[in-house]
mmCIF file of C-alpha atoms in Angstrom:
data_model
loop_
_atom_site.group_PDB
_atom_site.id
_atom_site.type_symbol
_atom_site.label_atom_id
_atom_site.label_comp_id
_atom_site.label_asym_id
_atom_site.label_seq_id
_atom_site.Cartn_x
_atom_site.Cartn_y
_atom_site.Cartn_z
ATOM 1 C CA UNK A 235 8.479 21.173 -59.044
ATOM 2 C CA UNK A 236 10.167 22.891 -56.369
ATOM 3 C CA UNK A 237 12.425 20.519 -53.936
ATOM 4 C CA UNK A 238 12.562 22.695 -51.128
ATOM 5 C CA UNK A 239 10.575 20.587 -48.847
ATOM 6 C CA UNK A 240 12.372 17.780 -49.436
ATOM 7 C CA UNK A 241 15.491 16.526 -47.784
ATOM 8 C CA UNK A 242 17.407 14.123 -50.012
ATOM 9 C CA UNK A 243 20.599 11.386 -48.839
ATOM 10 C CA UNK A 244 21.983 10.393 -52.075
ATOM 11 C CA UNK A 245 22.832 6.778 -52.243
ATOM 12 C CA UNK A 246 24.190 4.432 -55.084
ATOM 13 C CA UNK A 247 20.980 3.790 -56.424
ATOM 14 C CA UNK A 248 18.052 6.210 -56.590
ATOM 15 C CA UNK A 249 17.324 8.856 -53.687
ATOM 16 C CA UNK A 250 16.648 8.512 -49.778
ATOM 17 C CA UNK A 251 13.183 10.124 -49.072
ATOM 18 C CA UNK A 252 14.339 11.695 -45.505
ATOM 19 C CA UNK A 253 11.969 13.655 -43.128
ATOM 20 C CA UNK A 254 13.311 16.964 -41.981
ATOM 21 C CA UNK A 255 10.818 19.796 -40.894
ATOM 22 C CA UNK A 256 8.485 18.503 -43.227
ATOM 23 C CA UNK A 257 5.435 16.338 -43.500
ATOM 24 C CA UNK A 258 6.047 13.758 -46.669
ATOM 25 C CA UNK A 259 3.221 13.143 -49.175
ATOM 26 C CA UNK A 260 3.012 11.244 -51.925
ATOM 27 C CA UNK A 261 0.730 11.534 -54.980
ATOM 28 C CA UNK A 262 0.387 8.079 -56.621
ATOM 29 C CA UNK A 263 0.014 9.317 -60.904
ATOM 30 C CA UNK A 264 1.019 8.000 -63.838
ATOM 31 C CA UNK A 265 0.441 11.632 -65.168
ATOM 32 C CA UNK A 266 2.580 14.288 -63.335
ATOM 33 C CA UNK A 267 1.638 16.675 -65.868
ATOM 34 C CA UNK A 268 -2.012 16.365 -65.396
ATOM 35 C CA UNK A 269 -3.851 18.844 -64.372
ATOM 36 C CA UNK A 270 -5.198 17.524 -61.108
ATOM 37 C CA UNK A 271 -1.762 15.862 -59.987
ATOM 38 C CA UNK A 272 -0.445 19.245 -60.376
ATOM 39 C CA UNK A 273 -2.874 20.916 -58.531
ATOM 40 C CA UNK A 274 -2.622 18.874 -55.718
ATOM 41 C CA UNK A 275 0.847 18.906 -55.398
ATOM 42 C CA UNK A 276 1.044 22.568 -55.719
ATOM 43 C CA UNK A 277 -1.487 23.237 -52.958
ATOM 44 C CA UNK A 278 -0.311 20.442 -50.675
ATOM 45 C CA UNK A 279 3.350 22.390 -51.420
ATOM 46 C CA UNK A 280 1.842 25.559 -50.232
ATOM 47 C CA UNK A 281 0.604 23.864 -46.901
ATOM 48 C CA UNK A 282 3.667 22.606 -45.984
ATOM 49 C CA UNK A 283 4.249 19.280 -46.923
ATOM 50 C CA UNK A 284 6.929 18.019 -49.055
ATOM 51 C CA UNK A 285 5.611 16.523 -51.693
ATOM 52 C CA UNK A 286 6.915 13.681 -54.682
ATOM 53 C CA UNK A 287 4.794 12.351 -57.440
ATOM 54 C CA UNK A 288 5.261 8.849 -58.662
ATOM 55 C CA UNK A 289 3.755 6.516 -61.264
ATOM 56 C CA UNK A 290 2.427 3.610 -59.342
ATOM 57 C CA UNK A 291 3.376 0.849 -61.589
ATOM 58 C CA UNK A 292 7.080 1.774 -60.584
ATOM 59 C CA UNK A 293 6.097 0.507 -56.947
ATOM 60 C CA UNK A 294 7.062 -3.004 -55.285
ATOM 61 C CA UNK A 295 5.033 -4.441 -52.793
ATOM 62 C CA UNK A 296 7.222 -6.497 -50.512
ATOM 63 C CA UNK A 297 5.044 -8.523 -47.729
ATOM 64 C CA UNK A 298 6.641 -10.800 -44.754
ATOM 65 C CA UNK A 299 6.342 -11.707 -41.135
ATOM 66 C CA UNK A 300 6.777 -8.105 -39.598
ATOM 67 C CA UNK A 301 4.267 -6.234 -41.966
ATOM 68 C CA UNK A 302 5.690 -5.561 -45.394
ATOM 69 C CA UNK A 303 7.297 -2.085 -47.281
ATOM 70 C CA UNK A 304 6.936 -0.201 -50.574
ATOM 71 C CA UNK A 305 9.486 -0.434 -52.567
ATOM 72 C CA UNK A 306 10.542 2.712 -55.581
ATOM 73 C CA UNK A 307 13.039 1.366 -57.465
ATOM 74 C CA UNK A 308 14.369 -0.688 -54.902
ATOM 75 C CA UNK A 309 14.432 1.635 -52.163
ATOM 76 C CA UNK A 310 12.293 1.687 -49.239
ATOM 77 C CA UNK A 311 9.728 4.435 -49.674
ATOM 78 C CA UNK A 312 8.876 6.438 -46.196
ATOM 79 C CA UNK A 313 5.852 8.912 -45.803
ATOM 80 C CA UNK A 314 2.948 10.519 -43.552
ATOM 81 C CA UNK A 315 -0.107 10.826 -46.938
ATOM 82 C CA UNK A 316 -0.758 9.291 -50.020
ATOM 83 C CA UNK A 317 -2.955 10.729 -52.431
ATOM 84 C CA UNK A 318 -4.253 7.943 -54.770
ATOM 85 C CA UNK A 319 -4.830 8.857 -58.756
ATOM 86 C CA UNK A 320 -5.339 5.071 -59.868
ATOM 87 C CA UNK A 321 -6.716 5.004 -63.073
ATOM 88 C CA UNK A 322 -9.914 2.258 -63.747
ATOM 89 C CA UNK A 323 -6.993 0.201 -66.118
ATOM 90 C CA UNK A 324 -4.818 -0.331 -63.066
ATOM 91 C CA UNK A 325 -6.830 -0.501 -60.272
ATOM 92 C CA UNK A 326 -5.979 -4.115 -58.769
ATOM 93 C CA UNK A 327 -2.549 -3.042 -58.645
ATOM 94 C CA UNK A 328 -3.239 0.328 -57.183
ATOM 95 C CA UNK A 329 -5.333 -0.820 -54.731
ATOM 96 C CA UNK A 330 -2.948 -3.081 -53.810
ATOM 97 C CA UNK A 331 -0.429 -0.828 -53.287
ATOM 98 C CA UNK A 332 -2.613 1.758 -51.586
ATOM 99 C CA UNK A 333 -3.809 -0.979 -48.993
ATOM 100 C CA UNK A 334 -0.089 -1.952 -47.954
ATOM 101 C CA UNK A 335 0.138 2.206 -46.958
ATOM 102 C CA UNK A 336 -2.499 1.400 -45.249
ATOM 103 C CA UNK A 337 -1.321 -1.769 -43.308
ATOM 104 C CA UNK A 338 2.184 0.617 -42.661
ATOM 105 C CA UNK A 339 -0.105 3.347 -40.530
ATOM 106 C CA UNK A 340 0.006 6.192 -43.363
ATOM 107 C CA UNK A 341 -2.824 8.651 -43.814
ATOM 108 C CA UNK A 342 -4.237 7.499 -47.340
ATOM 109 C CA UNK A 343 -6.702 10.052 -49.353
ATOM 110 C CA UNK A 344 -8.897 7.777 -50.255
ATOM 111 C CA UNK A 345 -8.652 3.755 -49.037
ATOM 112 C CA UNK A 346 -8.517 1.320 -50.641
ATOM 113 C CA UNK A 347 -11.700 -0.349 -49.987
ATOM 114 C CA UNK A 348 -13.244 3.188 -50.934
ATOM 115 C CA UNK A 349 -11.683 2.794 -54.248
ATOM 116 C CA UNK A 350 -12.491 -0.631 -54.819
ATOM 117 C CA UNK A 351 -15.892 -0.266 -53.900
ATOM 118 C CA UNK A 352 -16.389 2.843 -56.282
ATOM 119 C CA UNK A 353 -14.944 1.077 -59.656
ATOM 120 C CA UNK A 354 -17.586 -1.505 -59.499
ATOM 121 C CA UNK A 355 -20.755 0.132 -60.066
ATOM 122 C CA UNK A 356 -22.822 -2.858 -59.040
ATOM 123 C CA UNK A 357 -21.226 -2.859 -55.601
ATOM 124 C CA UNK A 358 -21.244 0.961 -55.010
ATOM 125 C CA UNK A 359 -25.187 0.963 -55.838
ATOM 126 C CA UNK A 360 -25.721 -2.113 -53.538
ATOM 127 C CA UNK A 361 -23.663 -0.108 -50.679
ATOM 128 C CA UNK A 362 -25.521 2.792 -50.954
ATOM 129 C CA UNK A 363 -28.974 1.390 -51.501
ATOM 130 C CA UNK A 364 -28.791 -0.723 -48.343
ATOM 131 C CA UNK A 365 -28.311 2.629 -46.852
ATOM 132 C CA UNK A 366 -31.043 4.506 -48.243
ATOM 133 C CA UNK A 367 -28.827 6.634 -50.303
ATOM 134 C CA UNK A 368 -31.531 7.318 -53.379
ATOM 135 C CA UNK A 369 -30.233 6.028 -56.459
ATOM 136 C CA UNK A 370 -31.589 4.859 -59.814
ATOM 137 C CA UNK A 371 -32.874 1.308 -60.245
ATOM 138 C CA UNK A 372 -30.622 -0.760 -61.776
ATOM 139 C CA UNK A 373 -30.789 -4.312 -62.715
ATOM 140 C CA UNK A 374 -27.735 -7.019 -63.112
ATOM 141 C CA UNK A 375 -27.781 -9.284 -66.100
ATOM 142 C CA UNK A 376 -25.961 -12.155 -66.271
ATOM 143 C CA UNK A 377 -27.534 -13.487 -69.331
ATOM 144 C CA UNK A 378 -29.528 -12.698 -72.476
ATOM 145 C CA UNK A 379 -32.467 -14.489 -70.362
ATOM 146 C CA UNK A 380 -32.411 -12.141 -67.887
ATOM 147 C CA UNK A 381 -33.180 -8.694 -69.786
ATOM 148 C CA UNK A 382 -36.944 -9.324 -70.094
ATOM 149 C CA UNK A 383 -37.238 -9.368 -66.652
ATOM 150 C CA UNK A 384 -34.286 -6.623 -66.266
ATOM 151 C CA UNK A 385 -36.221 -4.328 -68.414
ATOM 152 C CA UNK A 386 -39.719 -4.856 -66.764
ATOM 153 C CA UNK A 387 -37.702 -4.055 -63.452
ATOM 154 C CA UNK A 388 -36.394 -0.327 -64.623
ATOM 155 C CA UNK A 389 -39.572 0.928 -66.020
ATOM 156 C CA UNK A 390 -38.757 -0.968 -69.583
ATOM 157 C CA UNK A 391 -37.085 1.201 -72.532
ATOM 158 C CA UNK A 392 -35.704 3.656 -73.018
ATOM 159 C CA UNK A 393 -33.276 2.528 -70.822
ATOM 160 C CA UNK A 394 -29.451 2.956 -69.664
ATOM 161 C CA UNK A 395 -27.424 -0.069 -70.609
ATOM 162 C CA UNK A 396 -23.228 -0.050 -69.160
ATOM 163 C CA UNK A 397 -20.609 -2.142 -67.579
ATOM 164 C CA UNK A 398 -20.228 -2.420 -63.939
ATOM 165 C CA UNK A 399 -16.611 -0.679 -64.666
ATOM 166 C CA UNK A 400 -16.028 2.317 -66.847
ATOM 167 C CA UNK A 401 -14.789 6.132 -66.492
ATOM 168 C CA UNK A 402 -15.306 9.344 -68.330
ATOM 169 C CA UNK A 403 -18.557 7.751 -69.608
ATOM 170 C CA UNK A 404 -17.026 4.961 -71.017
ATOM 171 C CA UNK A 405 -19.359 1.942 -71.054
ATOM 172 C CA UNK A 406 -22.789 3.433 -71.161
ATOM 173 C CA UNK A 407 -24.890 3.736 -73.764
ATOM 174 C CA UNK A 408 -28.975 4.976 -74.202
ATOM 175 C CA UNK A 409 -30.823 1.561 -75.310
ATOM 176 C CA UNK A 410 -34.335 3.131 -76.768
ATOM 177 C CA UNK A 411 -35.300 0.001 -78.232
ATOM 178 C CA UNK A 412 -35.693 -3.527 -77.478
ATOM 179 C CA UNK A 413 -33.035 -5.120 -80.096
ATOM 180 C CA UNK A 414 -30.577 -2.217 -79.014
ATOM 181 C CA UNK A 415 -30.537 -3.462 -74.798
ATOM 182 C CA UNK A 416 -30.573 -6.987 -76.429
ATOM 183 C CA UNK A 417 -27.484 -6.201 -78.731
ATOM 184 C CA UNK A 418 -25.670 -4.032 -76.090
ATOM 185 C CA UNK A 419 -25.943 -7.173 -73.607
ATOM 186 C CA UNK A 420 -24.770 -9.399 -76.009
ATOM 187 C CA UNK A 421 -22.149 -7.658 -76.890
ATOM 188 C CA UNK A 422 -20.459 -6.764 -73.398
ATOM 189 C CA UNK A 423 -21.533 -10.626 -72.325
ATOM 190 C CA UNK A 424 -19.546 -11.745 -75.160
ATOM 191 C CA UNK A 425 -16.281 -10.015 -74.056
ATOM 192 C CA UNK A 426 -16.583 -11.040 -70.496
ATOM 193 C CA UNK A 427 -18.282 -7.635 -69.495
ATOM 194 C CA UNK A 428 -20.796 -7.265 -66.427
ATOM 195 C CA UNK A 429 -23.770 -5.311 -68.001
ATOM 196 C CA UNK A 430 -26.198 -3.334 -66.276
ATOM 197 C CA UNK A 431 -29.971 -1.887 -67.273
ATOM 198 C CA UNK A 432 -30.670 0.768 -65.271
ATOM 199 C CA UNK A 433 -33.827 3.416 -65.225
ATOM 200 C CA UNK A 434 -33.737 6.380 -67.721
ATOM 201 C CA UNK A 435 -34.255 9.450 -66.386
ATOM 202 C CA UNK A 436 -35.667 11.509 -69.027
ATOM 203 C CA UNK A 437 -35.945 14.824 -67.362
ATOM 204 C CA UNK A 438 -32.003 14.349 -66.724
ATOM 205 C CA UNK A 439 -31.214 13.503 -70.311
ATOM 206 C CA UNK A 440 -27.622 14.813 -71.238
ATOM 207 C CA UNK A 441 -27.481 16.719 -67.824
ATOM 208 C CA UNK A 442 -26.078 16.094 -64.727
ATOM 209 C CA UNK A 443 -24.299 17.645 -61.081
ATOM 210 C CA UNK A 444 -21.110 16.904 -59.999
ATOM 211 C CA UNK A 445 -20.601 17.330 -56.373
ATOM 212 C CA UNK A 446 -16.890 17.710 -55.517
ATOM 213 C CA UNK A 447 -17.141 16.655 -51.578
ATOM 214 C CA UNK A 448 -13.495 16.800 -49.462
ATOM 215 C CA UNK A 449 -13.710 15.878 -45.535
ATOM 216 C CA UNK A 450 -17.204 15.478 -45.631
ATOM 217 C CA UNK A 451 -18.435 19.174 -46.758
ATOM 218 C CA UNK A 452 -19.244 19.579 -50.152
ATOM 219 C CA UNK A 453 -16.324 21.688 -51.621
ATOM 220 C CA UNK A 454 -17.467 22.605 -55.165
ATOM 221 C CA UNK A 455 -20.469 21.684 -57.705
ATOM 222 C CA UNK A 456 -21.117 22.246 -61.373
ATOM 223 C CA UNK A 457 -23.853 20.898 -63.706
ATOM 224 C CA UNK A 458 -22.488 19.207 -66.483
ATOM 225 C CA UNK A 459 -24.244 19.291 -70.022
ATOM 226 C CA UNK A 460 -23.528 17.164 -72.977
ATOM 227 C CA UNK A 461 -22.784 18.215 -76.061
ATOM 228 C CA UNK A 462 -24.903 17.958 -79.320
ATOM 229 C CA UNK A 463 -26.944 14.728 -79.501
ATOM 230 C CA UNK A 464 -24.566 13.313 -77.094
ATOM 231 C CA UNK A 465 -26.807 11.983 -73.686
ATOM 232 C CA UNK A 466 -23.413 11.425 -71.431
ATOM 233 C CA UNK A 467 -22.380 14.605 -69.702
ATOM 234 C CA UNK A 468 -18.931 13.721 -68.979
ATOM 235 C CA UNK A 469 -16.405 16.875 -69.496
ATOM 236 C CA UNK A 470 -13.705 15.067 -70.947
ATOM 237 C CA UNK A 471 -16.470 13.857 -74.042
ATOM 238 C CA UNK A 472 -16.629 17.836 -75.050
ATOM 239 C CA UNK A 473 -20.117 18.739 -72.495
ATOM 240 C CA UNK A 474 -19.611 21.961 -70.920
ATOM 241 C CA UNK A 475 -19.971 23.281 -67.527
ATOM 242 C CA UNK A 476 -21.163 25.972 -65.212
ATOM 243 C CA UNK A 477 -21.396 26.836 -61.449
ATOM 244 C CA UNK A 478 -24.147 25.593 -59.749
ATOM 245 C CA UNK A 479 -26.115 26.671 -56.562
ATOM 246 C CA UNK A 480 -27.027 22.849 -54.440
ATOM 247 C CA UNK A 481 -30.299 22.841 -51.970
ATOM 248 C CA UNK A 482 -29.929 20.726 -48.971
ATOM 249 C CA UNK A 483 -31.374 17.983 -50.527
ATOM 250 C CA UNK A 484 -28.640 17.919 -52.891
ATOM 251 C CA UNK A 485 -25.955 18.374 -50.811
ATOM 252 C CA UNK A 486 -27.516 15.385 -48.032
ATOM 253 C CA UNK A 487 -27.537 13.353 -50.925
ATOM 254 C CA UNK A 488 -24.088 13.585 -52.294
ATOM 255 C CA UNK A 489 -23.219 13.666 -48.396
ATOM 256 C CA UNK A 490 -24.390 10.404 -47.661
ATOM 257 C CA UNK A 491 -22.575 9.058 -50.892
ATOM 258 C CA UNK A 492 -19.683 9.859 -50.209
ATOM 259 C CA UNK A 493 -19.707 8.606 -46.719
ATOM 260 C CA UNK A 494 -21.529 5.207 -46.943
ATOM 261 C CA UNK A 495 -18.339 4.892 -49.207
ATOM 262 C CA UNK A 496 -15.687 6.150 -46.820
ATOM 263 C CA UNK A 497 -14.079 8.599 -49.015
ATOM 264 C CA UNK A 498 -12.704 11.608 -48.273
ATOM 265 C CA UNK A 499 -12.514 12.970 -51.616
ATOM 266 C CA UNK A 500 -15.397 11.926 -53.878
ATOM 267 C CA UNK A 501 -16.872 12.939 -56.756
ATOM 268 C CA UNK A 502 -20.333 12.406 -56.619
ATOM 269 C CA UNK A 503 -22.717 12.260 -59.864
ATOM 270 C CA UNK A 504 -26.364 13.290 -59.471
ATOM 271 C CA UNK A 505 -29.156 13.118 -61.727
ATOM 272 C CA UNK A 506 -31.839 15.469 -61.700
ATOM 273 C CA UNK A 507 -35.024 13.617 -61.822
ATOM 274 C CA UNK A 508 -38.607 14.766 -60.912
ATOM 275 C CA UNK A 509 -38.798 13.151 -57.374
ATOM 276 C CA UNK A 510 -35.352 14.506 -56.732
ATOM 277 C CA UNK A 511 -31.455 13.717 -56.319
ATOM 278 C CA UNK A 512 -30.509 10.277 -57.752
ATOM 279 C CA UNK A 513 -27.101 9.489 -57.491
ATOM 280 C CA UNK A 514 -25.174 7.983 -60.555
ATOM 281 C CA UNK A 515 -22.312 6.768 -59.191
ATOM 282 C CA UNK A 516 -19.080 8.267 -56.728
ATOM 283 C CA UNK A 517 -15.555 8.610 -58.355
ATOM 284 C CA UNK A 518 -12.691 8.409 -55.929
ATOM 285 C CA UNK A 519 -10.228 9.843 -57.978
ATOM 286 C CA UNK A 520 -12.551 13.186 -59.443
ATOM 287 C CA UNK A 521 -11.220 15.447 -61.908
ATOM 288 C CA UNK A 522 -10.555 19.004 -60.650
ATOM 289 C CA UNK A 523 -10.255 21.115 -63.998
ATOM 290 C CA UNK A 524 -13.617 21.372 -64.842
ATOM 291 C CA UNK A 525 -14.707 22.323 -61.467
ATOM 292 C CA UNK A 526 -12.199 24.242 -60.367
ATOM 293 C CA UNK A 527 -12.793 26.303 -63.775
ATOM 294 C CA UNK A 528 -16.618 26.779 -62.847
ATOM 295 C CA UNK A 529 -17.209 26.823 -59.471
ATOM 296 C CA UNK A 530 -14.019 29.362 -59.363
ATOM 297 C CA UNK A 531 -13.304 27.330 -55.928
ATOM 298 C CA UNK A 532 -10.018 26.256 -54.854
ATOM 299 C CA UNK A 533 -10.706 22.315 -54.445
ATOM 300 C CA UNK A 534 -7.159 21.219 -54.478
ATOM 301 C CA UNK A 535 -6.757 23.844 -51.414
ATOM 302 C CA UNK A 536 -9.404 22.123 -49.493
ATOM 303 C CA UNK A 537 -7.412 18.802 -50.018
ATOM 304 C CA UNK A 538 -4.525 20.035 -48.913
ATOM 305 C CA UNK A 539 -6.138 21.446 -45.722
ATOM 306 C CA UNK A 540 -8.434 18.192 -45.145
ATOM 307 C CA UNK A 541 -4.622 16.195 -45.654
ATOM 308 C CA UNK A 542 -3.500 18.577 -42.728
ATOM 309 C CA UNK A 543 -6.408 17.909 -40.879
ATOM 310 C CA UNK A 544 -5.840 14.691 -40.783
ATOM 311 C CA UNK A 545 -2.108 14.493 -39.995
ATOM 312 C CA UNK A 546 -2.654 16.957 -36.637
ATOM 313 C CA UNK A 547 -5.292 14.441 -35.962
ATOM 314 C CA UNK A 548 -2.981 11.869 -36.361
ATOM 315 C CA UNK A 549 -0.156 13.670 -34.315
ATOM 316 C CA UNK A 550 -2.318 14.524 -31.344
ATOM 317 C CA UNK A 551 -3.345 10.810 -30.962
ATOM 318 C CA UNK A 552 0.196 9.745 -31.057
ATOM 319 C CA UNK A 553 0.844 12.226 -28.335
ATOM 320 C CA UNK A 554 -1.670 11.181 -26.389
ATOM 321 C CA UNK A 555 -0.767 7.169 -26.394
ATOM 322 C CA UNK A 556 2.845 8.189 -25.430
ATOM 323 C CA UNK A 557 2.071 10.778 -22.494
ATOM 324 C CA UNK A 558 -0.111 7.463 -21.248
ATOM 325 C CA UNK A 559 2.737 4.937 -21.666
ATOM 326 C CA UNK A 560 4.581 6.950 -19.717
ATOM 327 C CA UNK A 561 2.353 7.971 -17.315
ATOM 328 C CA UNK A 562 1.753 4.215 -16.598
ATOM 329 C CA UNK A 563 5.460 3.571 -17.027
ATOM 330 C CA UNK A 564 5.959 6.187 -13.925
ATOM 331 C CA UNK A 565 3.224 4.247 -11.756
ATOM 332 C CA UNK A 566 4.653 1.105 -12.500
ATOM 333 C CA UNK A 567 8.337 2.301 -10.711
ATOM 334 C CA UNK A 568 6.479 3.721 -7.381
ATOM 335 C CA UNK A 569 7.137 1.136 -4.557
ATOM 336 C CA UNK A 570 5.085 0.842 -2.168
ATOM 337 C CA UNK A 571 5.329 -0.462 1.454
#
């Protein structure tokens, strides 16, 4: 990666992040390779910012009286934007780290109660159904007592059984029996899972759209279809994907998503069903290969220019709070007789 936005002070230990000309960003990955970290850097590079990638679990939180910093390596880390990439395995820790930007007035891409909210899929369906946002039903088990009544809620089997965390389709399974949602439950209740039933949507089987929304436009969708007998659509379980055209009622949907959950970068799942959009669930840190690839749009562009979007937002405000401290400053010294 090119270092020509950044100025460095070296020191005895480590590096001194140091702001020159440039606006500092940092992209919180423990894959620098990957494709999306790279894409984002690469396109927050070409918009100007200076830009450093670093694995998250190398961070220390350090909280007191006055606030608290972020620590890399026992240096004080200093920046304008933080993109998160926390992966599900990690996220208390991420989103603890992400919240202390937060708490030090840097723009973060998305917050941390977006994230939080998003890797519990009970929550995030509770969110947006007390908004309206249309979404399938889905029914909380805590016990092996409870699916009888769980199943007669969701329309009965088939039926979706998962865990109220997961990625990449990890966690869900297609229950098309009774003694498979019964197993299923057992099974994730036994290792101190939180299962869900939720409604099958048969005309949706091994489809789906991903909506790729940045700023609050929809940047990019695909539709996603599994492969072979497979019923999850996920790209990174082999389905494949192609470009996809959205009608309003698609894109209002994944709109509202994405902001009942305050994220600026979201990638929203919709099923297909007969009555219309349902939405899945909303990832807050989306994979950009496989749209990128077949929408042929430039998503990690569109973050970079939201990110700048955001920062001359920020900037103006600051400029406006300090021409009215001083303009107040300059009444104050007027005497009067």
């Amino acid at each position: 990666m090119s270092s020509s936005h950044i100025t460095s002070v070296r020191l005895k230990k480590g590096w001194l992040w140091t702001r020159n000309m440039y606006p500092r960003l940092v992209i919180l990955s423990r894959g620098p390779r990957l494709y999306s970290t790279r894409r984002l850097a690469e396109e927050a590079q070409k918009a100007g910012w200076a830009v450093r990638i670093i694995d998250p679990l190398s961070l220390t939180v350090v909280v007191d009286e006055k606030g608290g910093r972020i620590f890399h390596r026992g240096w004080p880390i200093e920046c304008e934007a933080v993109i998160p990439r926390i992966g599900y395995s990690i996220t208390r820790r991420g989103v603890a780290i992400v919240r202390q930007f937060e708490q030090m007035g840097v723009i973060v891409l998305n917050q941390s109660l977006s994230i939080e909210r998003s890797r519990d899929k009970l929550l995030a369906s509770q969110v947006m159904a007390d908004a309206g946002v249309p979404i399938p039903v889905t029914a909380h088990v805590a016990s092996t007592t409870d699916i009888d009544s769980a199943l007669a809620r969701v329309g009965g089997v088939p039926c979706v059984v998962k865990t109220t965390e997961g990625t990449q389709g990890s966690g869900v399974f297609l229950a098309r029996n009774y003694p498979q949602v019964r197993q299923l439950v057992s099974q994730m209740l036994e290792r101190g899972m939180k299962p869900l039933v939720q409604t099958y949507i048969e005309e949706s089987h091994g489809k789906d759209i991903r909506v790729l929304v940045v700023g609050g436009k929809v940047a990019a969708a695909m539709r996603r279809r599994a492969s072979g007998s497979e019923f999850r659509s996920n790209f990174h379980l082999g389905g494949s994907v192609e470009r996809v055209q959205l009608n309003e009622k698609f894109v209002s949907v994944a709109l509202s998503a994405a902001n009942i959950l305050g994220m600026d970068i979201a990638g929203v799942d919709l099923l297909e069903s007969a009555n219309g959009p349902l939405v899945l669930e909303v990832n807050s840190s989306p994979g950009l290969e496989g749209i990128e690839g077949a929408s042929r749009v430039n998503v990690a562009g569109a973050v970079a220019e939201h990110l700048n979007k955001r920062l001359e937002a920020v900037e103006r405000q600051n400029k406006e709070e300090e021409e009215f401290v001083n303009s107040s400053s300059d009444q104050s010294s007027v005497i009067t007789d």
